[in-house]
Amino acid sequence: MTHRTSIGRLILAALSGLALSACTAQHSEIPKSICGTQVHQNLTEPLLRGTGKVSEWHTAGWGERETNWCIVRVGKEESLRMKFAWHSDTMDPMKSASSNKNVTGLQDPIQMQLADNAALGDDGAIATTRCRTKPNNHFTLALKLNHRVGVPHLRRDIEKFMRAYMPATMKAVGCTHP
């Protein structure tokens, strides 16, 4: 092996190490709750992309309106958004998951067994259930990831998260199934 080849391999190894550390850099701390609901940090971490501090933004009147939004950022980048909606009639998550819906449209949605009805995609999920509430008797939760092109599909991670998050959120907001 020549001196030039061994130097080239050393440089390649050093650059590979730098690229690996840049790809695995994570956020400063995974929160114990997301948008007001406690969920295990291992379920949340795969959904949060980017580096930096994790923060949340909520719509005005959080928890007091029929529709509420929560946006989770990592550093300055939006990582995911959630829509919490109370309504008086049933809704079909698969219709809302259609790719032509710009707010809740999902990549390659399929029906999922969760709550009364749910849709799961590579970039989010929508679940709805009947609840005993004041004027409205249905609750819908929509999760949409905001990842750039080239981020791997996260369908399995989203499903694990939603299976824990939806019932915990229902409990947190006082939604009891009739």
mmCIF file of C-alpha atoms in Angstrom:
data_model
loop_
_atom_site.group_PDB
_atom_site.id
_atom_site.type_symbol
_atom_site.label_atom_id
_atom_site.label_comp_id
_atom_site.label_asym_id
_atom_site.label_seq_id
_atom_site.Cartn_x
_atom_site.Cartn_y
_atom_site.Cartn_z
ATOM 1 C CA MET A 1 0.000 0.000 0.000
ATOM 2 C CA THR A 2 1.363 3.378 -0.947
ATOM 3 C CA HIS A 3 1.641 6.372 1.353
ATOM 4 C CA ARG A 4 -0.895 8.226 -0.819
ATOM 5 C CA THR A 5 -3.472 5.374 -0.513
ATOM 6 C CA SER A 6 -3.169 5.186 3.279
ATOM 7 C CA ILE A 7 -3.578 8.985 3.609
ATOM 8 C CA GLY A 8 -6.648 8.781 1.342
ATOM 9 C CA ARG A 9 -8.153 6.046 3.540
ATOM 10 C CA LEU A 10 -7.469 8.069 6.691
ATOM 11 C CA ILE A 11 -9.175 11.130 5.198
ATOM 12 C CA LEU A 12 -12.130 9.015 4.053
ATOM 13 C CA ALA A 13 -12.458 7.453 7.522
ATOM 14 C CA ALA A 14 -12.306 10.875 9.196
ATOM 15 C CA LEU A 15 -14.935 12.324 6.842
ATOM 16 C CA SER A 16 -17.178 9.280 7.367
ATOM 17 C CA GLY A 17 -16.917 9.776 11.126
ATOM 18 C CA LEU A 18 -17.877 13.448 10.789
ATOM 19 C CA ALA A 19 -20.818 12.620 8.532
ATOM 20 C CA LEU A 20 -22.019 9.931 10.953
ATOM 21 C CA SER A 21 -21.881 12.292 13.939
ATOM 22 C CA ALA A 22 -23.725 14.986 11.984
ATOM 23 C CA CYS A 23 -26.479 12.520 11.032
ATOM 24 C CA THR A 24 -26.905 11.244 14.581
ATOM 25 C CA ALA A 25 -26.887 14.661 16.280
ATOM 26 C CA GLN A 26 -30.120 14.960 18.208
ATOM 27 C CA HIS A 27 -32.141 17.483 20.069
ATOM 28 C CA SER A 28 -31.062 18.660 23.468
ATOM 29 C CA GLU A 29 -33.770 16.877 25.463
ATOM 30 C CA ILE A 30 -36.879 14.897 24.550
ATOM 31 C CA PRO A 31 -39.878 16.293 26.482
ATOM 32 C CA LYS A 32 -41.955 13.997 28.702
ATOM 33 C CA SER A 33 -45.143 15.394 27.219
ATOM 34 C CA ILE A 34 -46.093 16.540 23.742
ATOM 35 C CA CYS A 35 -48.909 19.039 23.280
ATOM 36 C CA GLY A 36 -50.215 18.521 26.805
ATOM 37 C CA THR A 37 -50.145 14.712 26.857
ATOM 38 C CA GLN A 38 -47.505 12.616 28.541
ATOM 39 C CA VAL A 39 -46.014 9.948 26.299
ATOM 40 C CA HIS A 40 -42.859 7.874 26.631
ATOM 41 C CA GLN A 41 -39.868 9.717 25.189
ATOM 42 C CA ASN A 42 -38.822 6.639 23.160
ATOM 43 C CA LEU A 43 -42.054 6.966 21.164
ATOM 44 C CA THR A 44 -41.602 10.686 20.534
ATOM 45 C CA GLU A 45 -37.917 10.754 19.602
ATOM 46 C CA PRO A 46 -38.182 9.079 16.155
ATOM 47 C CA LEU A 47 -40.764 11.676 15.077
ATOM 48 C CA LEU A 48 -38.658 14.698 15.985
ATOM 49 C CA ARG A 49 -36.120 15.670 13.339
ATOM 50 C CA GLY A 50 -33.392 18.242 13.569
ATOM 51 C CA THR A 51 -31.106 19.485 16.275
ATOM 52 C CA GLY A 52 -31.654 21.928 19.070
ATOM 53 C CA LYS A 53 -34.168 22.639 21.771
ATOM 54 C CA VAL A 54 -37.662 21.120 21.475
ATOM 55 C CA SER A 55 -40.417 23.728 21.872
ATOM 56 C CA GLU A 56 -44.185 23.968 21.343
ATOM 57 C CA TRP A 57 -46.538 26.606 20.021
ATOM 58 C CA HIS A 58 -50.287 26.397 20.706
ATOM 59 C CA THR A 59 -53.213 28.246 19.169
ATOM 60 C CA ALA A 60 -54.752 31.018 21.258
ATOM 61 C CA GLY A 61 -57.360 29.669 23.633
ATOM 62 C CA TRP A 62 -55.633 26.278 23.810
ATOM 63 C CA GLY A 63 -58.138 23.729 25.122
ATOM 64 C CA GLU A 64 -61.051 26.161 25.076
ATOM 65 C CA ARG A 65 -61.921 26.071 21.369
ATOM 66 C CA GLU A 66 -63.412 23.350 19.193
ATOM 67 C CA THR A 67 -60.235 23.149 17.120
ATOM 68 C CA ASN A 68 -56.747 23.562 18.537
ATOM 69 C CA TRP A 69 -53.330 23.326 16.933
ATOM 70 C CA CYS A 70 -50.021 22.446 18.503
ATOM 71 C CA ILE A 71 -46.767 22.807 16.564
ATOM 72 C CA VAL A 72 -43.608 21.137 17.840
ATOM 73 C CA ARG A 73 -40.299 22.615 16.733
ATOM 74 C CA VAL A 74 -36.785 21.287 17.065
ATOM 75 C CA GLY A 75 -34.466 24.260 16.969
ATOM 76 C CA LYS A 76 -36.019 26.637 14.430
ATOM 77 C CA GLU A 77 -37.539 23.877 12.270
ATOM 78 C CA GLU A 78 -41.137 22.682 12.543
ATOM 79 C CA SER A 79 -40.981 18.937 13.174
ATOM 80 C CA LEU A 80 -44.646 18.032 13.618
ATOM 81 C CA ARG A 81 -48.060 19.551 14.047
ATOM 82 C CA MET A 82 -51.157 18.207 15.753
ATOM 83 C CA LYS A 83 -54.768 19.183 15.317
ATOM 84 C CA PHE A 84 -57.222 18.480 18.140
ATOM 85 C CA ALA A 85 -60.847 18.840 17.041
ATOM 86 C CA TRP A 86 -64.192 18.465 18.800
ATOM 87 C CA HIS A 87 -67.193 18.083 16.498
ATOM 88 C CA SER A 88 -70.809 16.972 16.591
ATOM 89 C CA ASP A 89 -70.793 14.471 13.734
ATOM 90 C CA THR A 90 -68.738 11.509 12.581
ATOM 91 C CA MET A 91 -65.896 11.922 10.114
ATOM 92 C CA ASP A 92 -63.994 9.536 7.876
ATOM 93 C CA PRO A 93 -60.232 9.754 8.513
ATOM 94 C CA MET A 94 -59.485 8.154 5.132
ATOM 95 C CA LYS A 95 -61.260 11.038 3.336
ATOM 96 C CA SER A 96 -59.282 13.595 5.348
ATOM 97 C CA ALA A 97 -56.087 11.613 4.698
ATOM 98 C CA SER A 98 -56.496 11.962 0.930
ATOM 99 C CA SER A 99 -53.358 13.421 -0.637
ATOM 100 C CA ASN A 100 -55.333 16.341 -2.116
ATOM 101 C CA LYS A 101 -56.029 17.653 1.408
ATOM 102 C CA ASN A 102 -53.263 20.127 2.182
ATOM 103 C CA VAL A 103 -53.843 20.259 5.965
ATOM 104 C CA THR A 104 -54.244 16.597 6.839
ATOM 105 C CA GLY A 105 -53.350 14.802 3.614
ATOM 106 C CA LEU A 106 -51.096 11.807 4.252
ATOM 107 C CA GLN A 107 -48.598 9.900 2.123
ATOM 108 C CA ASP A 108 -49.975 6.467 1.148
ATOM 109 C CA PRO A 109 -52.716 6.300 3.815
ATOM 110 C CA ILE A 110 -54.193 3.000 4.983
ATOM 111 C CA GLN A 111 -56.957 2.300 7.465
ATOM 112 C CA MET A 112 -55.747 1.550 10.997
ATOM 113 C CA GLN A 113 -57.536 -0.064 13.942
ATOM 114 C CA LEU A 114 -57.428 2.660 16.604
ATOM 115 C CA ALA A 115 -60.249 4.401 18.459
ATOM 116 C CA ASP A 116 -63.437 4.291 16.359
ATOM 117 C CA ASN A 117 -61.702 4.924 13.052
ATOM 118 C CA ALA A 118 -58.191 5.908 11.976
ATOM 119 C CA ALA A 119 -55.901 6.435 8.996
ATOM 120 C CA LEU A 120 -52.144 5.926 9.035
ATOM 121 C CA GLY A 121 -49.659 7.281 6.511
ATOM 122 C CA ASP A 122 -45.903 7.505 6.068
ATOM 123 C CA ASP A 123 -45.985 11.078 7.376
ATOM 124 C CA GLY A 124 -48.827 11.176 9.898
ATOM 125 C CA ALA A 125 -52.098 9.761 11.204
ATOM 126 C CA ILE A 126 -55.694 10.758 11.899
ATOM 127 C CA ALA A 127 -57.832 9.075 14.580
ATOM 128 C CA THR A 128 -61.393 9.823 15.648
ATOM 129 C CA THR A 129 -63.648 8.574 18.416
ATOM 130 C CA ARG A 130 -66.993 9.241 20.050
ATOM 131 C CA CYS A 131 -66.790 11.017 23.409
ATOM 132 C CA ARG A 132 -69.104 12.151 26.102
ATOM 133 C CA THR A 133 -68.495 15.882 25.938
ATOM 134 C CA LYS A 134 -70.536 19.014 26.383
ATOM 135 C CA PRO A 135 -72.080 20.091 23.057
ATOM 136 C CA ASN A 136 -69.880 17.962 20.781
ATOM 137 C CA ASN A 137 -69.614 14.212 20.983
ATOM 138 C CA HIS A 138 -66.686 13.371 18.688
ATOM 139 C CA PHE A 139 -62.960 13.966 19.100
ATOM 140 C CA THR A 140 -60.388 13.783 16.290
ATOM 141 C CA LEU A 141 -56.620 13.944 16.550
ATOM 142 C CA ALA A 142 -54.482 14.523 13.447
ATOM 143 C CA LEU A 143 -50.689 14.220 13.457
ATOM 144 C CA LYS A 144 -48.669 15.489 10.512
ATOM 145 C CA LEU A 145 -44.877 15.326 10.293
ATOM 146 C CA ASN A 146 -43.079 18.139 8.534
ATOM 147 C CA HIS A 147 -39.994 16.427 7.161
ATOM 148 C CA ARG A 148 -38.026 17.360 4.119
ATOM 149 C CA VAL A 149 -37.839 15.160 1.047
ATOM 150 C CA GLY A 150 -35.483 12.236 1.572
ATOM 151 C CA VAL A 151 -36.436 11.563 5.198
ATOM 152 C CA PRO A 152 -37.292 7.881 5.550
ATOM 153 C CA HIS A 153 -40.930 6.915 5.918
ATOM 154 C CA LEU A 154 -41.898 6.636 9.560
ATOM 155 C CA ARG A 155 -45.162 4.657 9.377
ATOM 156 C CA ARG A 156 -44.188 2.151 12.121
ATOM 157 C CA ASP A 157 -42.948 4.880 14.452
ATOM 158 C CA ILE A 158 -46.100 6.937 13.870
ATOM 159 C CA GLU A 159 -48.294 3.912 14.568
ATOM 160 C CA LYS A 160 -46.505 3.152 17.865
ATOM 161 C CA PHE A 161 -46.768 6.798 18.887
ATOM 162 C CA MET A 162 -50.492 7.060 18.035
ATOM 163 C CA ARG A 163 -51.371 3.793 19.824
ATOM 164 C CA ALA A 164 -50.017 5.350 23.032
ATOM 165 C CA TYR A 165 -50.831 9.020 22.391
ATOM 166 C CA MET A 166 -54.505 8.806 21.315
ATOM 167 C CA PRO A 167 -55.789 7.031 24.464
ATOM 168 C CA ALA A 168 -53.577 9.184 26.707
ATOM 169 C CA THR A 169 -54.907 12.348 25.038
ATOM 170 C CA MET A 170 -58.489 11.143 25.360
ATOM 171 C CA LYS A 171 -57.879 10.682 29.078
ATOM 172 C CA ALA A 172 -56.116 14.060 29.378
ATOM 173 C CA VAL A 173 -59.012 15.938 27.753
ATOM 174 C CA GLY A 174 -61.676 13.997 29.679
ATOM 175 C CA CYS A 175 -62.976 12.122 26.662
ATOM 176 C CA THR A 176 -64.801 8.986 27.804
ATOM 177 C CA HIS A 177 -66.178 6.613 25.212
ATOM 178 C CA PRO A 178 -69.981 6.272 25.430
#
